[in-house]
CSV table of C-alpha atoms in Angstrom, one decimal:
chain,number,residue,atom,x,y,z
A,15,GLY,CA,-4.8,-19.9,3.0
A,16,ALA,CA,-5.2,-20.2,6.5
A,17,VAL,CA,-5.9,-16.8,8.4
A,18,VAL,CA,-5.4,-16.2,12.1
A,19,SER,CA,-7.0,-13.0,13.4
A,20,GLN,CA,-5.8,-11.4,16.3
A,21,HIS,CA,-7.2,-8.3,18.4
A,22,PRO,CA,-6.6,-5.8,19.5
A,23,SER,CA,-3.7,-4.8,17.4
A,24,ARG,CA,-3.0,-2.1,20.1
A,25,VAL,CA,-4.0,-1.7,23.4
A,26,ILE,CA,-2.9,1.1,26.1
A,27,CYS,CA,-4.0,0.1,29.7
A,28,LYS,CA,-3.3,1.6,33.0
A,29,SER,CA,-1.4,-0.4,35.8
A,30,GLY,CA,-3.4,-2.7,37.8
A,31,THR,CA,-6.2,-3.3,35.1
A,32,SER,CA,-6.7,-6.5,33.0
A,33,VAL,CA,-6.5,-6.8,29.1
A,34,LYS,CA,-7.7,-9.7,27.0
A,35,ILE,CA,-6.2,-10.5,23.5
A,36,GLU,CA,-8.1,-12.8,21.1
A,37,CYS,CA,-6.7,-14.9,18.7
A,38,ARG,CA,-9.1,-16.5,16.1
A,39,SER,CA,-8.6,-19.2,13.4
A,40,LEU,CA,-11.0,-18.0,10.5
A,41,ASP,CA,-11.1,-20.8,8.0
A,42,PHE,CA,-9.7,-23.9,9.9
A,43,GLN,CA,-10.1,-25.4,13.3
A,44,ALA,CA,-7.1,-25.1,15.7
A,45,THR,CA,-7.0,-27.6,18.5
A,46,THR,CA,-3.6,-26.1,19.7
A,47,MET,CA,-2.6,-22.5,19.7
A,48,PHE,CA,0.5,-20.9,20.8
A,49,TRP,CA,1.1,-17.6,22.7
A,50,TYR,CA,4.4,-15.9,22.1
A,51,ARG,CA,5.9,-12.4,23.9
A,52,GLN,CA,8.3,-10.6,21.9
A,53,PHE,CA,10.4,-7.6,23.5
A,54,PRO,CA,11.9,-4.8,21.2
A,55,LYS,CA,14.6,-6.4,18.8
A,56,LYS,CA,14.6,-9.7,20.6
A,57,SER,CA,13.0,-13.1,19.4
A,58,LEU,CA,9.8,-14.5,20.1
A,59,MET,CA,9.5,-16.5,23.4
A,60,LEU,CA,7.0,-19.0,24.0
A,61,MET,CA,4.7,-18.3,26.9
A,62,ALA,CA,2.2,-21.1,26.6
A,63,THR,CA,0.4,-23.7,24.4
A,64,SER,CA,-3.3,-23.5,24.5
A,65,ASN,CA,-5.3,-26.7,23.8
A,66,GLU,CA,-9.0,-26.7,23.1
A,67,GLY,CA,-10.8,-28.0,26.1
A,68,SER,CA,-8.1,-28.4,28.5
A,69,LYS,CA,-5.8,-26.5,30.6
A,70,ALA,CA,-2.8,-24.6,28.8
A,71,THR,CA,0.7,-25.7,29.1
A,72,TYR,CA,2.9,-22.7,30.4
A,73,GLU,CA,6.5,-22.4,29.8
A,74,GLN,CA,9.0,-22.4,32.8
A,75,GLY,CA,9.1,-19.0,34.4
A,76,VAL,CA,5.6,-17.9,33.0
A,77,GLU,CA,3.1,-17.0,35.7
A,78,LYS,CA,-0.1,-18.9,34.9
A,79,ASP,CA,-2.2,-16.6,37.1
A,80,LYS,CA,-1.0,-13.5,35.6
A,81,PHE,CA,-1.4,-14.6,32.0
A,82,LEU,CA,-4.6,-16.5,31.8
A,83,ILE,CA,-5.3,-18.6,28.9
A,84,ASN,CA,-8.7,-20.0,27.7
A,85,HIS,CA,-9.2,-22.1,24.6
A,86,ALA,CA,-12.9,-22.7,24.8
A,87,SER,CA,-13.5,-23.7,21.1
A,88,LEU,CA,-11.7,-24.9,18.2
A,89,THR,CA,-11.2,-21.3,16.5
A,90,LEU,CA,-10.7,-19.3,19.6
A,91,SER,CA,-8.1,-18.7,22.1
A,92,THR,CA,-7.9,-15.6,24.7
A,93,LEU,CA,-4.9,-14.3,26.6
A,94,THR,CA,-5.7,-12.1,29.4
A,95,VAL,CA,-3.0,-10.2,31.3
A,96,THR,CA,-4.4,-9.7,34.8
A,97,SER,CA,-3.0,-6.6,37.2
A,98,ALA,CA,-1.0,-5.5,34.3
A,99,HIS,CA,2.2,-3.5,35.2
A,100,PRO,CA,4.5,-1.3,33.0
A,101,GLU,CA,7.0,-4.4,32.7
A,102,ASP,CA,4.3,-6.5,31.0
A,103,SER,CA,4.5,-4.0,27.9
A,104,SER,CA,5.4,-6.1,25.1
A,105,PHE,CA,4.5,-7.5,21.7
A,106,TYR,CA,2.2,-10.4,22.1
A,107,ILE,CA,1.5,-12.7,19.0
A,108,CYS,CA,-0.4,-16.0,18.6
A,109,SER,CA,-0.1,-18.7,16.5
A,110,ALA,CA,-1.9,-21.8,15.3
A,111,ARG,CA,-1.0,-25.0,13.6
A,112,SER,CA,-2.8,-24.8,10.5
A,113,GLY,CA,-1.6,-28.1,8.8
A,114,GLU,CA,0.9,-30.8,9.4
A,115,LEU,CA,3.6,-28.7,8.3
A,116,ARG,CA,2.5,-25.1,8.7
A,117,TYR,CA,2.1,-22.7,11.5
A,118,THR,CA,0.0,-19.3,11.0
A,119,PHE,CA,0.8,-16.3,12.8
A,120,GLY,CA,-1.6,-13.6,14.2
A,121,SER,CA,-0.9,-9.8,13.3
A,122,GLY,CA,0.3,-9.4,17.0
A,123,THR,CA,-0.8,-7.0,19.9
A,124,ARG,CA,1.1,-4.3,21.1
A,125,LEU,CA,0.2,-3.9,24.9
A,126,THR,CA,1.5,-0.6,26.6
A,127,VAL,CA,1.0,-0.4,30.5
A,128,VAL,CA,0.9,2.9,31.9
B,27,GLU,CA,16.8,-28.2,25.9
B,28,LEU,CA,16.7,-27.1,22.4
B,29,LYS,CA,18.7,-24.2,21.3
B,30,VAL,CA,18.6,-22.4,18.2
B,31,GLU,CA,21.3,-19.8,17.6
B,32,GLN,CA,21.7,-17.4,14.4
B,33,ASN,CA,24.6,-15.7,13.1
B,34,PRO,CA,25.2,-12.9,12.5
B,35,LEU,CA,22.8,-10.8,14.7
B,36,PHE,CA,22.8,-7.8,12.6
B,37,LEU,CA,23.9,-7.7,8.9
B,38,SER,CA,24.3,-4.5,7.1
B,39,MET,CA,24.8,-5.1,3.4
B,40,GLN,CA,24.8,-3.1,0.0
B,41,GLU,CA,22.5,-3.7,-2.8
B,42,GLY,CA,23.5,-6.2,-5.0
B,43,LYS,CA,25.7,-8.0,-2.8
B,44,ASN,CA,25.2,-11.7,-1.7
B,45,TYR,CA,25.5,-12.8,2.1
B,46,THR,CA,24.3,-16.0,4.2
B,47,ILE,CA,22.8,-16.2,7.3
B,48,TYR,CA,23.4,-19.3,9.4
B,49,CYS,CA,21.2,-21.2,11.9
B,50,ASN,CA,22.5,-23.9,14.3
B,51,TYR,CA,20.4,-25.9,16.5
B,52,SER,CA,21.5,-28.2,19.4
B,53,THR,CA,19.4,-31.4,19.0
B,54,THR,CA,17.6,-33.4,16.3
B,55,SER,CA,14.7,-31.6,14.6
B,56,ASP,CA,12.0,-32.8,12.3
B,57,ARG,CA,11.4,-29.4,10.6
B,58,LEU,CA,13.2,-26.1,10.0
B,59,TYR,CA,11.4,-22.9,9.4
B,60,TRP,CA,12.5,-19.5,8.1
B,61,TYR,CA,10.4,-16.4,8.8
B,62,ARG,CA,10.7,-12.7,7.9
B,63,GLN,CA,9.5,-9.9,10.2
B,64,ASP,CA,9.1,-6.3,9.4
B,65,PRO,CA,9.3,-3.8,11.9
B,66,GLY,CA,6.2,-3.6,14.2
B,67,LYS,CA,4.7,-6.4,12.3
B,68,SER,CA,4.1,-10.1,12.8
B,69,LEU,CA,5.7,-13.1,11.1
B,70,GLU,CA,5.8,-14.1,7.5
B,71,SER,CA,6.6,-17.6,6.5
B,72,LEU,CA,9.3,-18.0,4.0
B,73,PHE,CA,10.4,-21.7,3.9
B,74,VAL,CA,9.7,-25.1,5.5
B,75,LEU,CA,12.8,-27.5,5.1
B,76,LEU,CA,11.8,-31.1,5.9
B,77,SER,CA,14.9,-33.4,5.1
B,78,ASN,CA,18.6,-33.4,4.9
B,79,GLY,CA,19.9,-31.7,1.8
B,80,ALA,CA,16.5,-29.9,1.1
B,81,VAL,CA,17.1,-26.7,-0.5
B,82,LYS,CA,14.1,-24.1,-1.6
B,83,GLN,CA,14.6,-21.2,-3.4
B,84,GLU,CA,11.9,-18.1,-3.9
B,85,GLY,CA,13.2,-15.0,-5.6
B,86,ARG,CA,16.5,-13.8,-4.1
B,87,LEU,CA,16.4,-16.0,-1.2
B,88,MET,CA,17.4,-19.6,-1.0
B,89,ALA,CA,17.1,-22.1,2.1
B,90,SER,CA,19.1,-25.2,2.9
B,91,LEU,CA,19.2,-27.8,5.6
B,92,ASP,CA,21.9,-29.9,6.6
B,93,THR,CA,20.7,-32.2,9.3
B,94,LYS,CA,23.9,-33.9,10.1
B,95,ALA,CA,25.4,-30.7,10.9
B,96,ARG,CA,22.2,-29.3,12.4
B,97,LEU,CA,22.5,-26.4,10.3
B,98,SER,CA,20.4,-24.3,8.2
B,99,THR,CA,21.5,-21.4,5.7
B,100,LEU,CA,19.6,-18.6,4.4
B,101,HIS,CA,21.3,-17.3,1.4
B,102,ILE,CA,20.6,-13.7,0.0
B,103,THR,CA,21.4,-13.0,-3.7
B,104,ALA,CA,22.0,-9.6,-5.1
B,105,ALA,CA,20.1,-8.1,-2.1
B,106,VAL,CA,17.7,-5.4,-2.8
B,107,HIS,CA,16.4,-2.8,-0.4
B,108,ASP,CA,13.1,-4.3,0.1
B,109,LEU,CA,14.6,-7.4,1.8
B,110,SER,CA,15.5,-5.3,4.9
B,111,ALA,CA,13.8,-6.9,7.7
B,112,THR,CA,14.5,-9.3,10.6
B,113,TYR,CA,15.0,-13.1,9.8
B,114,PHE,CA,14.2,-15.9,12.2
B,115,CYS,CA,14.8,-19.6,11.9
B,116,ALA,CA,12.6,-22.0,14.1
B,117,VAL,CA,12.8,-25.6,14.5
B,118,ASP,CA,10.2,-28.0,16.0
B,119,LYS,CA,10.0,-32.0,16.7
B,120,GLY,CA,6.8,-33.2,15.3
B,121,THR,CA,3.1,-32.6,15.4
B,122,ALA,CA,3.0,-32.6,19.2
B,123,SER,CA,5.7,-30.3,19.5
B,124,LYS,CA,6.1,-26.5,19.6
B,125,LEU,CA,8.6,-23.8,17.8
B,126,THR,CA,11.7,-22.9,19.2
B,127,PHE,CA,12.9,-19.7,17.7
B,128,GLY,CA,16.5,-18.7,16.9
B,129,THR,CA,18.0,-15.3,18.1
B,130,GLY,CA,16.9,-13.4,14.9
B,131,THR,CA,19.2,-11.6,12.1
B,132,ARG,CA,18.5,-8.4,11.5
B,133,LEU,CA,19.3,-7.5,7.8
B,134,GLN,CA,19.7,-4.0,6.6
B,135,VAL,CA,20.4,-3.4,3.0
B,136,THR,CA,21.7,-0.2,2.0
B,137,LEU,CA,21.2,1.7,-1.2
């Protein structure tokens, strides 16, 4: 079945630094990937839709300069949290459409900013 | 704007009992998904429901869809402790669209 690999699974960084999260589709090509953020005991909130070879589409209220998304190939999308602050601490999950009816999710990244 | 609501938000039930989780959505949708999430983990796909009246079953879980009422249900039969998790429904509107998630239902099955 379709597999989406997300790395790292956990990361701790200092305030003011940047962190990059990778999302790879291992056995299929993903022209579109999605990035979600999840706070404890809350639902998934879509941050942006990543399109291969073009600019990402950000949801309302998401700062595009803070959450940089790059989708340079059909199997890789990256999310970079720039100048991280403690309020950016969260669980980030990527997803790819792996078929007409199916979305496959990465294993998630727990980001802690200290 | 598409809104997806679930109830209850939290459900504590005894092993062996039956219960239903409800998922309401605000506008017409092409597909309805159910996912399971264990603490600290990502999402596991359970069901995809495509049309009015669709019913799917896997083990002790059964999902149904009523597109006219904009309602999906996830029925749990004879709950066991292993079913303890958070369950999300989500809807999308076609290949060019995106998933909108429900609020989630945290299920706790007690021995």
